[in-house]
CSV table of C-alpha atoms (C1' of nucleotides) in Angstrom, one decimal:
chain,number,residue,atom,x,y,z
D,1,MET,CA,-0.5,-18.8,-17.9
D,2,ASP,CA,-3.1,-16.4,-18.2
D,3,ASP,CA,-1.8,-14.3,-15.1
D,4,LYS,CA,-3.1,-11.3,-17.5
D,5,ASP,CA,-4.7,-8.3,-16.0
D,6,ILE,CA,-5.0,-10.0,-12.3
D,7,SER,CA,-6.2,-7.0,-10.2
D,8,ASN,CA,-3.2,-5.2,-8.3
D,9,ALA,CA,-5.8,-5.6,-4.8
D,10,VAL,CA,-5.4,-9.4,-5.5
D,11,ILE,CA,-1.5,-9.4,-5.8
D,12,ALA,CA,-1.3,-7.1,-2.7
D,13,ARG,CA,-2.8,-10.0,-0.5
D,14,LEU,CA,-0.8,-12.7,-1.8
D,15,PRO,CA,2.0,-12.2,0.1
D,16,ARG,CA,-0.2,-12.0,3.4
D,17,TYR,CA,-2.0,-15.3,2.4
D,18,TYR,CA,2.1,-16.6,1.9
D,19,ARG,CA,2.7,-15.8,5.3
D,20,TYR,CA,-0.3,-17.5,7.0
D,21,LEU,CA,0.5,-20.7,4.7
D,22,GLY,CA,3.9,-20.3,5.8
D,23,GLU,CA,2.8,-20.7,9.6
D,24,LEU,CA,0.5,-22.9,9.1
D,25,LYS,CA,3.2,-25.4,7.3
D,26,ASN,CA,5.6,-24.5,10.5
D,27,ASP,CA,2.8,-25.8,12.7
D,28,ARG,CA,2.5,-28.6,10.7
D,29,ILE,CA,-0.9,-28.2,9.5
D,30,GLU,CA,-1.7,-30.4,6.2
D,31,ARG,CA,-4.7,-28.8,5.3
D,32,VAL,CA,-7.0,-25.6,5.5
D,33,SER,CA,-10.3,-24.5,4.3
D,34,SER,CA,-11.2,-21.2,3.2
D,35,ARG,CA,-13.6,-20.8,6.3
D,36,GLU,CA,-10.5,-21.6,8.5
D,37,LEU,CA,-8.2,-19.3,6.9
D,38,SER,CA,-11.2,-16.9,6.7
D,39,ARG,CA,-11.1,-16.8,10.4
D,40,LEU,CA,-7.5,-16.5,11.0
D,41,MET,CA,-7.0,-13.4,8.5
D,42,HIS,CA,-10.0,-11.5,9.0
D,43,VAL,CA,-11.0,-11.8,5.4
D,44,THR,CA,-14.0,-13.1,4.0
D,45,ALA,CA,-13.9,-16.8,2.8
D,46,SER,CA,-15.3,-15.8,-0.5
D,47,GLN,CA,-12.5,-13.3,-1.0
D,48,ILE,CA,-9.9,-16.1,-0.2
D,49,ARG,CA,-11.7,-18.5,-2.8
D,50,GLN,CA,-12.3,-15.7,-5.5
D,51,ASP,CA,-8.3,-14.8,-5.0
D,52,PHE,CA,-7.0,-18.2,-5.4
D,53,ASN,CA,-9.4,-19.3,-8.3
D,54,ASN,CA,-7.8,-16.4,-10.4
D,55,PHE,CA,-4.8,-18.6,-11.1
D,56,GLY,CA,-6.6,-21.8,-11.5
D,57,GLY,CA,-8.1,-24.2,-8.8
D,58,PHE,CA,-5.8,-25.0,-6.0
D,59,GLY,CA,-8.0,-26.9,-3.7
D,60,GLN,CA,-10.6,-29.6,-3.5
D,61,GLN,CA,-14.1,-29.8,-2.9
D,62,GLY,CA,-15.3,-31.2,0.3
D,63,TYR,CA,-11.3,-31.0,1.4
D,64,GLY,CA,-10.1,-27.7,1.0
D,65,TYR,CA,-6.5,-26.6,0.4
D,66,ASN,CA,-3.2,-28.6,1.2
D,67,VAL,CA,-0.9,-26.0,2.9
D,68,ASP,CA,2.1,-27.2,1.5
D,69,TYR,CA,0.6,-26.9,-2.0
D,70,LEU,CA,-0.8,-23.8,-1.8
D,71,TYR,CA,2.2,-22.4,-0.4
D,72,ASP,CA,4.3,-23.5,-2.7
D,73,GLU,CA,2.2,-22.2,-5.6
D,74,ILE,CA,1.7,-19.0,-4.0
D,75,GLY,CA,5.3,-18.6,-4.2
D,76,LYS,CA,5.4,-19.7,-7.5
D,77,ILE,CA,3.0,-17.0,-8.7
D,78,LEU,CA,5.2,-14.5,-6.8
D,79,GLY,CA,8.5,-15.6,-8.4
D,80,LEU,CA,10.0,-17.0,-5.3
D,81,ASP,CA,11.0,-20.2,-7.3
D,82,HIS,CA,13.7,-18.3,-8.9
D,83,ILE,CA,16.9,-16.5,-7.7
D,84,HIS,CA,17.1,-12.7,-7.9
D,85,ASN,CA,20.1,-10.8,-8.4
D,86,MET,CA,20.1,-7.4,-6.2
D,87,ILE,CA,22.3,-4.4,-5.9
D,88,ILE,CA,21.8,-1.7,-3.4
D,89,ILE,CA,22.6,2.0,-4.4
D,90,GLY,CA,22.9,4.2,-1.4
D,91,ALA,CA,24.7,2.2,1.4
D,92,GLY,CA,23.7,4.3,4.3
D,93,ASN,CA,21.8,3.0,7.1
D,94,LEU,CA,18.7,2.1,5.3
D,95,GLY,CA,20.8,0.5,2.6
D,96,GLN,CA,22.5,-1.6,5.3
D,97,ALA,CA,19.5,-2.6,6.8
D,98,LEU,CA,18.6,-4.0,4.2
D,99,VAL,CA,21.5,-5.9,3.1
D,100,GLY,CA,21.5,-7.3,6.5
D,101,TYR,CA,18.1,-8.5,6.4
D,102,MET,CA,18.8,-12.0,5.9
D,103,ASN,CA,15.2,-13.4,5.6
D,104,PHE,CA,15.3,-11.7,1.7
D,105,LYS,CA,18.1,-14.2,1.1
D,106,ASN,CA,16.0,-17.2,2.1
D,107,ARG,CA,13.7,-16.3,-0.2
D,108,GLY,CA,15.9,-15.9,-3.3
D,109,PHE,CA,16.8,-12.3,-3.3
D,110,VAL,CA,20.4,-11.9,-3.1
D,111,PHE,CA,22.8,-8.6,-2.9
D,112,ARG,CA,25.4,-9.1,-5.5
D,113,GLY,CA,26.7,-5.4,-5.4
D,114,ALA,CA,26.6,-2.2,-3.4
D,115,PHE,CA,27.5,1.1,-4.4
D,116,ASP,CA,27.6,4.9,-3.2
D,117,ILE,CA,29.0,8.1,-4.0
D,118,SER,CA,30.6,9.2,-0.6
D,119,GLN,CA,34.0,8.5,0.4
D,120,ASN,CA,33.2,7.6,3.6
D,121,VAL,CA,31.6,4.4,3.0
D,122,ILE,CA,33.0,3.1,-0.5
D,123,GLY,CA,35.6,0.3,0.3
D,124,LYS,CA,33.6,-0.4,3.6
D,125,LYS,CA,32.1,-4.1,3.7
D,126,ILE,CA,28.3,-4.5,3.9
D,127,GLY,CA,27.9,-7.9,5.3
D,128,SER,CA,30.4,-9.7,2.7
D,129,ILE,CA,29.8,-7.1,0.1
D,130,GLU,CA,32.2,-4.4,-0.4
D,131,VAL,CA,30.9,-0.9,-1.5
D,132,LEU,CA,32.0,0.3,-4.8
D,133,PRO,CA,31.8,4.0,-6.2
D,134,LEU,CA,28.7,4.5,-8.2
D,135,ASP,CA,30.4,4.7,-11.5
D,136,ASP,CA,31.4,1.3,-11.3
D,137,MET,CA,27.4,0.5,-11.4
D,138,PRO,CA,26.4,0.3,-15.0
D,139,GLU,CA,29.1,-2.1,-15.6
D,140,PHE,CA,28.7,-4.2,-12.9
D,141,VAL,CA,24.9,-4.5,-13.6
D,142,ARG,CA,25.7,-5.6,-17.0
D,143,ASN,CA,28.3,-8.2,-16.1
D,144,ASN,CA,25.9,-9.6,-13.0
D,145,ASN,CA,22.7,-10.4,-14.4
D,146,ILE,CA,21.3,-8.2,-12.0
D,147,ASP,CA,17.5,-7.9,-11.8
D,148,ILE,CA,16.8,-5.9,-9.0
D,149,ALA,CA,18.2,-2.4,-8.0
D,150,VAL,CA,17.6,-0.8,-4.5
D,151,LEU,CA,17.4,2.9,-4.4
D,152,THR,CA,18.3,4.1,-1.1
D,153,VAL,CA,19.5,7.6,-2.1
D,154,PRO,CA,18.3,11.0,-1.2
D,155,LYS,CA,15.3,12.3,-3.7
D,156,THR,CA,17.9,14.9,-5.3
D,157,ALA,CA,19.8,12.0,-6.5
D,158,ALA,CA,17.2,9.6,-7.2
D,159,ALA,CA,16.1,10.9,-10.8
D,160,GLY,CA,19.6,10.7,-12.2
D,161,ILE,CA,20.2,7.6,-10.9
D,162,ALA,CA,17.1,5.8,-12.1
D,163,LYS,CA,18.2,7.3,-15.8
D,164,GLU,CA,21.7,5.4,-15.6
D,165,LEU,CA,19.7,1.9,-14.6
D,166,VAL,CA,16.9,2.7,-17.5
D,167,GLU,CA,20.3,2.7,-19.9
D,168,CYS,CA,21.8,-0.4,-18.3
D,169,ARG,CA,18.7,-2.2,-18.7
D,170,ILE,CA,17.9,-3.0,-15.1
D,171,LYS,CA,14.3,-4.8,-15.2
D,172,ALA,CA,12.9,-3.5,-11.6
D,173,ILE,CA,13.6,-0.9,-9.1
D,174,TRP,CA,12.8,-1.1,-5.4
D,175,ASN,CA,12.2,2.9,-4.8
D,176,PHE,CA,12.8,4.0,-1.2
D,177,ALA,CA,13.5,7.6,-2.6
D,178,HIS,CA,10.4,10.0,-2.1
D,179,ILE,CA,9.9,10.7,-5.5
D,180,ASP,CA,8.0,8.9,-8.4
D,181,LEU,CA,10.6,7.7,-10.9
D,182,PRO,CA,10.8,8.8,-14.1
D,183,VAL,CA,11.3,5.3,-16.2
D,184,PRO,CA,9.5,3.5,-18.8
D,185,ASP,CA,6.6,1.5,-18.1
D,186,SER,CA,8.7,-1.5,-19.4
D,187,ILE,CA,11.0,-1.4,-16.1
D,188,LYS,CA,8.9,-2.4,-12.7
D,189,VAL,CA,8.9,-0.1,-9.8
D,190,GLU,CA,7.9,-0.8,-6.5
D,191,ASN,CA,8.0,2.2,-4.7
D,192,VAL,CA,8.1,2.3,-0.5
D,193,HIS,CA,7.4,5.8,0.5
D,194,LEU,CA,7.9,5.9,4.2
D,195,SER,CA,6.9,9.5,4.9
D,196,ASP,CA,3.7,8.8,3.2
D,197,SER,CA,3.0,5.5,5.6
D,198,LEU,CA,3.8,8.0,8.5
D,199,MET,CA,1.3,10.5,7.3
D,200,LYS,CA,-1.3,7.7,7.1
D,201,LEU,CA,-0.7,6.7,10.3
D,202,SER,CA,-1.0,10.3,11.6
D,203,TYR,CA,-4.0,10.6,10.0
D,204,ASN,CA,-5.8,7.8,11.6
D,205,LEU,CA,-4.6,8.8,15.3
D,206,HIS,CA,-6.2,12.0,14.6
D,207,ARG,CA,-9.2,11.0,13.3
D,208,SER,CA,-9.6,8.7,16.2
D,209,GLU,CA,-9.2,11.6,18.8
D,210,ASP,CA,-11.7,14.0,16.3
D,211,ASP,CA,-14.2,10.9,16.8
D,212,THR,CA,-13.7,10.9,20.3
D,213,ASN,CA,-14.6,14.4,20.7
D,214,THR,CA,-17.6,14.1,18.4
D,215,THR,CA,-19.6,11.4,20.3
D,216,GLY,CA,-19.3,13.6,23.4
D,217,ALA,CA,-21.0,16.7,22.0
D,218,ALA,CA,-23.8,16.8,19.2
D,219,GLU,CA,-22.4,19.2,16.3
K,1,MET,CA,-15.4,18.1,11.3
K,2,ASP,CA,-17.1,15.3,9.0
K,3,ASP,CA,-13.9,13.4,8.4
K,4,LYS,CA,-15.8,10.3,8.9
K,5,ASP,CA,-15.5,7.1,6.8
K,6,ILE,CA,-13.7,8.8,4.3
K,7,SER,CA,-12.1,5.8,2.1
K,8,ASN,CA,-8.6,4.5,2.7
K,9,ALA,CA,-8.0,4.7,-0.9
K,10,VAL,CA,-8.7,8.7,-0.7
K,11,ILE,CA,-6.3,8.9,2.4
K,12,ALA,CA,-3.4,6.9,0.9
K,13,ARG,CA,-3.7,9.4,-2.0
K,14,LEU,CA,-3.3,12.7,0.0
K,15,PRO,CA,0.5,12.0,0.8
K,16,ARG,CA,1.4,12.0,-2.7
K,17,TYR,CA,-1.0,15.5,-3.3
K,18,TYR,CA,1.1,16.9,-0.5
K,19,ARG,CA,4.2,16.0,-2.0
K,20,TYR,CA,3.3,17.5,-5.6
K,21,LEU,CA,1.9,20.9,-4.0
K,22,GLY,CA,5.2,21.2,-2.0
K,23,GLU,CA,7.1,20.7,-5.3
K,24,LEU,CA,4.7,23.5,-6.7
K,25,LYS,CA,5.3,25.6,-4.0
K,26,ASN,CA,9.0,25.7,-4.0
K,27,ASP,CA,8.5,26.5,-7.4
K,28,ARG,CA,6.8,29.4,-6.4
K,29,ILE,CA,3.6,28.5,-8.3
K,30,GLU,CA,0.8,30.3,-7.0
K,31,ARG,CA,-2.5,28.5,-8.4
K,32,VAL,CA,-2.8,25.1,-9.8
K,33,SER,CA,-6.1,23.7,-11.7
K,34,SER,CA,-7.0,20.2,-11.4
K,35,ARG,CA,-6.5,19.7,-14.8
K,36,GLU,CA,-2.9,21.0,-14.5
K,37,LEU,CA,-2.3,18.5,-11.4
K,38,SER,CA,-4.0,15.6,-13.3
K,39,ARG,CA,-1.1,15.7,-16.2
K,40,LEU,CA,1.3,16.2,-13.6
K,41,MET,CA,0.6,13.3,-11.4
K,42,HIS,CA,-0.7,10.8,-14.1
K,43,VAL,CA,-4.5,10.9,-12.3
K,44,THR,CA,-7.7,11.9,-13.5
K,45,ALA,CA,-9.0,15.6,-12.8
K,46,SER,CA,-12.3,13.9,-11.9
K,47,GLN,CA,-10.7,12.0,-9.1
K,48,ILE,CA,-8.2,15.0,-7.9
K,49,ARG,CA,-11.6,17.0,-7.3
K,50,GLN,CA,-13.5,14.1,-5.7
K,51,ASP,CA,-11.0,13.5,-3.3
K,52,PHE,CA,-10.4,17.3,-2.4
K,53,ASN,CA,-14.3,17.6,-1.9
K,54,ASN,CA,-14.2,15.1,0.6
K,55,PHE,CA,-13.1,17.4,3.1
K,56,GLY,CA,-14.8,20.5,1.7
K,57,GLY,CA,-14.1,22.9,-0.8
K,58,PHE,CA,-10.6,24.1,-1.5
K,59,GLY,CA,-11.0,25.7,-4.8
K,60,GLN,CA,-12.7,28.4,-6.6
K,61,GLN,CA,-14.5,28.2,-10.2
K,62,GLY,CA,-12.7,29.5,-12.6
K,63,TYR,CA,-9.4,30.0,-11.1
K,64,GLY,CA,-8.6,26.4,-9.5
K,65,TYR,CA,-6.6,26.0,-6.3
K,66,ASN,CA,-4.3,28.2,-4.3
K,67,VAL,CA,-1.1,26.2,-4.1
K,68,ASP,CA,0.0,27.3,-0.5
K,69,TYR,CA,-3.7,27.0,0.7
K,70,LEU,CA,-4.1,23.5,-0.5
K,71,TYR,CA,-0.9,22.4,0.6
K,72,ASP,CA,-1.5,23.7,4.1
K,73,GLU,CA,-5.0,22.1,4.0
K,74,ILE,CA,-4.1,18.6,3.2
K,75,GLY,CA,-1.2,19.2,5.8
K,76,LYS,CA,-4.1,19.9,8.6
K,77,ILE,CA,-6.0,16.7,7.7
K,78,LEU,CA,-2.9,14.7,7.9
K,79,GLY,CA,-2.1,16.0,11.4
K,80,LEU,CA,1.1,17.6,10.2
K,81,ASP,CA,0.2,20.8,12.2
K,82,HIS,CA,0.6,18.7,15.4
K,83,ILE,CA,3.9,17.5,16.6
K,84,HIS,CA,4.3,13.7,17.2
K,85,ASN,CA,6.3,12.5,20.0
K,86,MET,CA,7.6,9.1,18.9
K,87,ILE,CA,9.9,6.2,20.2
K,88,ILE,CA,11.9,3.6,18.7
K,89,ILE,CA,11.8,0.1,19.8
K,90,GLY,CA,14.8,-2.2,18.1
K,91,ALA,CA,17.9,-0.3,17.6
K,92,GLY,CA,19.4,-1.9,14.6
K,93,ASN,CA,20.1,-0.8,11.4
K,94,LEU,CA,16.6,0.2,10.5
K,95,GLY,CA,15.8,1.8,13.7
K,96,GLN,CA,19.0,3.9,13.4
K,97,ALA,CA,17.9,4.7,9.8
K,98,LEU,CA,14.6,5.9,10.7
K,99,VAL,CA,15.8,8.0,13.7
K,100,GLY,CA,18.4,9.4,11.5
K,101,TYR,CA,16.1,10.6,8.9
K,102,MET,CA,15.6,14.3,9.1
K,103,ASN,CA,12.8,14.5,7.1
K,104,PHE,CA,10.5,13.2,9.5
K,105,LYS,CA,11.5,15.8,12.1
K,106,ASN,CA,10.8,18.3,9.8
K,107,ARG,CA,6.8,17.6,9.5
K,108,GLY,CA,6.6,17.8,13.2
K,109,PHE,CA,7.5,13.9,13.7
K,110,VAL,CA,10.1,13.8,16.9
K,111,PHE,CA,12.0,10.8,18.3
K,112,ARG,CA,12.1,11.2,22.0
K,113,GLY,CA,13.4,7.6,23.0
K,114,ALA,CA,15.2,4.3,21.8
K,115,PHE,CA,15.0,0.8,23.0
K,116,ASP,CA,16.7,-2.3,22.7
K,117,ILE,CA,17.3,-5.5,24.7
K,118,SER,CA,20.7,-6.0,23.2
K,119,GLN,CA,23.8,-4.8,25.8
K,120,ASN,CA,25.7,-4.2,22.4
K,121,VAL,CA,23.5,-1.3,21.4
K,122,ILE,CA,22.0,-0.2,24.9
K,123,GLY,CA,24.1,3.2,26.1
K,124,LYS,CA,25.0,4.0,22.6
K,125,LYS,CA,23.5,7.3,21.4
K,126,ILE,CA,21.6,7.7,18.0
K,127,GLY,CA,21.9,11.2,16.9
K,128,SER,CA,21.1,12.8,20.0
K,129,ILE,CA,19.2,10.2,22.1
K,130,GLU,CA,20.5,7.3,24.0
K,131,VAL,CA,19.6,4.0,23.5
K,132,LEU,CA,17.7,2.5,26.9
K,133,PRO,CA,16.7,-0.8,28.2
K,134,LEU,CA,13.5,-2.2,27.2
K,135,ASP,CA,12.4,-2.5,30.7
K,136,ASP,CA,12.2,1.0,31.0
K,137,MET,CA,9.9,1.8,27.8
K,138,PRO,CA,6.5,1.8,29.9
K,139,GLU,CA,7.7,4.1,32.0
K,140,PHE,CA,8.8,6.3,29.6
K,141,VAL,CA,5.7,6.1,27.3
K,142,ARG,CA,3.8,7.4,29.8
K,143,ASN,CA,5.9,10.2,31.3
K,144,ASN,CA,6.7,11.6,27.9
K,145,ASN,CA,3.6,11.9,26.0
K,146,ILE,CA,4.6,9.3,23.4
K,147,ASP,CA,1.9,9.0,20.6
K,148,ILE,CA,3.6,6.7,18.5
K,149,ALA,CA,5.9,3.5,18.7
K,150,VAL,CA,8.1,2.6,15.7
K,151,LEU,CA,8.5,-1.1,15.8
K,152,THR,CA,11.8,-2.3,14.3
K,153,VAL,CA,12.3,-5.6,15.9
K,154,PRO,CA,12.3,-9.2,14.6
K,155,LYS,CA,8.9,-10.5,14.5
K,156,THR,CA,9.0,-13.4,17.1
K,157,ALA,CA,9.4,-10.3,19.8
K,158,ALA,CA,7.1,-7.6,18.0
K,159,ALA,CA,3.9,-9.4,19.5
K,160,GLY,CA,4.8,-9.4,23.2
K,161,ILE,CA,5.9,-5.8,22.9
K,162,ALA,CA,2.8,-4.6,21.3
K,163,LYS,CA,1.2,-6.0,24.2
K,164,GLU,CA,3.1,-3.9,26.4
K,165,LEU,CA,2.4,-1.1,24.2
K,166,VAL,CA,-1.2,-1.2,24.6
K,167,GLU,CA,-0.9,-1.5,28.8
K,168,CYS,CA,1.1,1.9,28.7
K,169,ARG,CA,-1.8,3.4,26.3
K,170,ILE,CA,0.2,4.1,22.9
K,171,LYS,CA,-2.0,5.8,20.4
K,172,ALA,CA,-0.4,4.6,17.2
K,173,ILE,CA,2.3,2.0,16.2
K,174,TRP,CA,4.1,1.8,13.0
K,175,ASN,CA,5.3,-1.5,12.3
K,176,PHE,CA,8.1,-2.6,10.3
K,177,ALA,CA,7.9,-6.3,12.0
K,178,HIS,CA,6.6,-8.9,9.6
K,179,ILE,CA,3.3,-9.8,11.5
K,180,ASP,CA,0.0,-8.7,12.2
K,181,LEU,CA,0.1,-7.3,15.6
K,182,PRO,CA,-2.4,-8.3,18.0
K,183,VAL,CA,-3.9,-5.2,19.5
K,184,PRO,CA,-7.6,-3.6,19.7
K,185,ASP,CA,-9.0,-1.4,17.2
K,186,SER,CA,-8.6,1.6,19.1
K,187,ILE,CA,-4.7,1.6,18.6
K,188,LYS,CA,-3.7,2.5,15.0
K,189,VAL,CA,-1.5,0.3,13.5
K,190,GLU,CA,0.3,1.4,9.9
K,191,ASN,CA,2.3,-1.9,8.8
K,192,VAL,CA,5.3,-1.8,6.2
K,193,HIS,CA,6.0,-5.0,5.7
K,194,LEU,CA,8.9,-4.8,3.5
K,195,SER,CA,9.1,-8.2,2.0
K,196,ASP,CA,5.5,-8.1,1.1
K,197,SER,CA,6.4,-5.3,-1.2
K,198,LEU,CA,9.6,-6.9,-2.5
K,199,MET,CA,7.5,-9.7,-3.4
K,200,LYS,CA,4.8,-7.9,-5.3
K,201,LEU,CA,8.0,-6.3,-7.1
K,202,SER,CA,9.0,-9.8,-7.7
K,203,TYR,CA,5.6,-10.8,-9.4
K,204,ASN,CA,5.6,-7.9,-11.6
K,205,LEU,CA,9.1,-8.7,-12.7
K,206,HIS,CA,7.8,-12.5,-13.9
K,207,ARG,CA,4.8,-11.3,-15.2
K,208,SER,CA,6.3,-8.8,-17.6
K,209,GLU,CA,8.9,-11.4,-18.7
K,210,ASP,CA,5.7,-14.0,-19.2
K,211,ASP,CA,4.0,-11.5,-21.1
K,212,THR,CA,7.0,-11.0,-23.4
K,213,ASN,CA,7.1,-14.8,-24.1
K,214,THR,CA,3.3,-14.6,-24.9
K,215,THR,CA,3.3,-11.9,-27.5
K,216,GLY,CA,5.7,-14.0,-29.2
K,217,ALA,CA,3.9,-17.3,-29.8
K,218,ALA,CA,0.0,-17.9,-30.2
K,219,GLU,CA,-1.7,-19.8,-27.5
R,1,DT,C1',-19.8,39.4,-19.5
R,2,DA,C1',-17.5,35.6,-21.2
R,3,DG,C1',-14.0,32.1,-20.3
R,4,DA,C1',-12.5,28.7,-17.0
R,5,DT,C1',-13.0,25.8,-13.8
R,6,DT,C1',-14.9,24.0,-9.8
R,7,DG,C1',-18.5,21.2,-7.1
R,8,DT,C1',-21.5,17.7,-7.5
R,9,DT,C1',-24.7,14.9,-9.6
R,10,DA,C1',-25.1,10.6,-12.6
R,11,DA,C1',-23.2,6.7,-15.0
R,12,DT,C1',-19.6,3.3,-15.3
R,13,DC,C1',-16.6,0.3,-14.1
R,14,DG,C1',-14.6,-3.1,-11.0
R,15,DA,C1',-14.0,-5.0,-6.8
R,16,DT,C1',-16.2,-7.7,-2.9
R,17,DT,C1',-19.8,-10.8,-1.1
R,18,DA,C1',-23.6,-13.9,-1.1
R,19,DA,C1',-25.4,-18.3,-2.9
R,20,DC,C1',-25.4,-22.5,-5.0
R,21,DA,C1',-24.6,-26.2,-7.9
R,22,DA,C1',-20.6,-29.4,-8.7
R,23,DT,C1',-18.0,-32.3,-6.8
R,24,DC,C1',-14.3,-34.6,-4.0
S,1,DT,C1',-23.9,-42.3,0.2
S,2,DA,C1',-23.8,-37.7,3.2
S,3,DG,C1',-21.2,-34.1,4.3
S,4,DA,C1',-18.1,-30.9,3.5
S,5,DT,C1',-16.4,-27.6,0.7
S,6,DT,C1',-14.8,-25.8,-3.4
S,7,DG,C1',-15.5,-23.2,-8.2
S,8,DT,C1',-18.4,-19.9,-9.9
S,9,DT,C1',-22.2,-17.2,-11.2
S,10,DA,C1',-24.9,-13.6,-9.6
S,11,DA,C1',-26.0,-9.6,-6.7
S,12,DT,C1',-24.1,-5.9,-4.2
S,13,DC,C1',-21.5,-2.5,-2.7
S,14,DG,C1',-17.9,0.9,-3.4
S,15,DA,C1',-14.7,3.6,-6.5
S,16,DT,C1',-13.7,6.0,-10.5
S,17,DT,C1',-15.2,8.5,-14.2
S,18,DA,C1',-18.0,11.5,-17.1
S,19,DA,C1',-21.0,15.2,-17.4
S,20,DC,C1',-23.0,19.5,-16.5
S,21,DA,C1',-24.9,23.1,-14.0
S,22,DA,C1',-23.2,26.7,-10.7
S,23,DT,C1',-20.2,30.4,-10.0
S,24,DC,C1',-15.9,33.2,-10.0
DNA sequence: TAGATTGTTAATCGATTAACAATC
DNA sequence: TAGATTGTTAATCGATTAACAATC
């Protein structure tokens, strides 16, 4: 498999393809051409074909792409044919929301444990899992084949916990703390910086207002 | 202001600059050069200077950038000198987490209302705001100068609500539903597709495992 | 002034789009 | 076969990096 050095831009588009293909699948549509998908998704057909061909040819000339097959293949590329064992660190509202989000489970992402430092939540149950004290986390990670740690703690706590996670050989961190984690490159980090996202929205909101003004008066 | 057609890539980097400058500010550091910032943030000094110069010269030759000034200017570019009135639609765990996240408030993003269809949450209080029935939403938006709607509802409900939001002239939607919203371009949408993010992490996790295998055996 | 560092132009690199031959 | 549509090469476009003159 020469998955090597495929650009981030391509990878970032795969989940969206996967989503649209899932919908076509639900609608019992058997085949789709890059042209149809292009119209549906508002990206160029050329880009769609280029993207897919990074991973080998999934289509057939004169026919297009088989929806079921393409869906499965993209799923495999994204690792969705594996079960991922996850823990959550920080059992606040956000942590609880993520654990409760059942769609993750459907895709093979399963929460095995939850950890916090607050006596208010330790011992509580989130769905079927009990919140344990953070001190128990390293042992739990080692004993339960945990792949992914989800970090939903205040940013002041995040760096310290990240170091512990490195020590117990976590493979990946899904980071919701508003900080760039100090971990070696061997550990994969995906950041969800919510306030960055909100700031982008804010920028676009004001830009459009500025534009409106600008069109009215010259200079 | 010729904020026009500044690339998305640049905008996406601004919140991160803002964050690092905020930290320097906290540390009472007065000035910073693109070179120092480059070392700190692991981006090229050239990119930093190019990015800032999209908005005019914030620095001074031979000196660098004044941290306080640059912080404020980037804040203004991002619209953080305004108050933003927001509502949340969907008062589940995720909605509650976002409303409770006080840092938004510090940056001028203030939740004014919360809406849901479930009798289980209508009437409940989230912080200081009461959850109202979704039917009350359009009037509330019109009467309270709401800029941003935060959408944390299941994807089946999202499209319909988006249409209502368009009708009551919302300016922007922060969308957590796993769907591309059917709204005109005049309404700004920022998507937070959590499962897309998790899939990217999954991809990178497996890619690194493949690499490990590959380095062992040739071909 | 000399040294430092920006602002900005030019060079490079990478990603997207267009075009078309291959082929089902 | 003829028509459709891919896979892939070439052309274009845009973003990043390098270089350096301007200037504090």
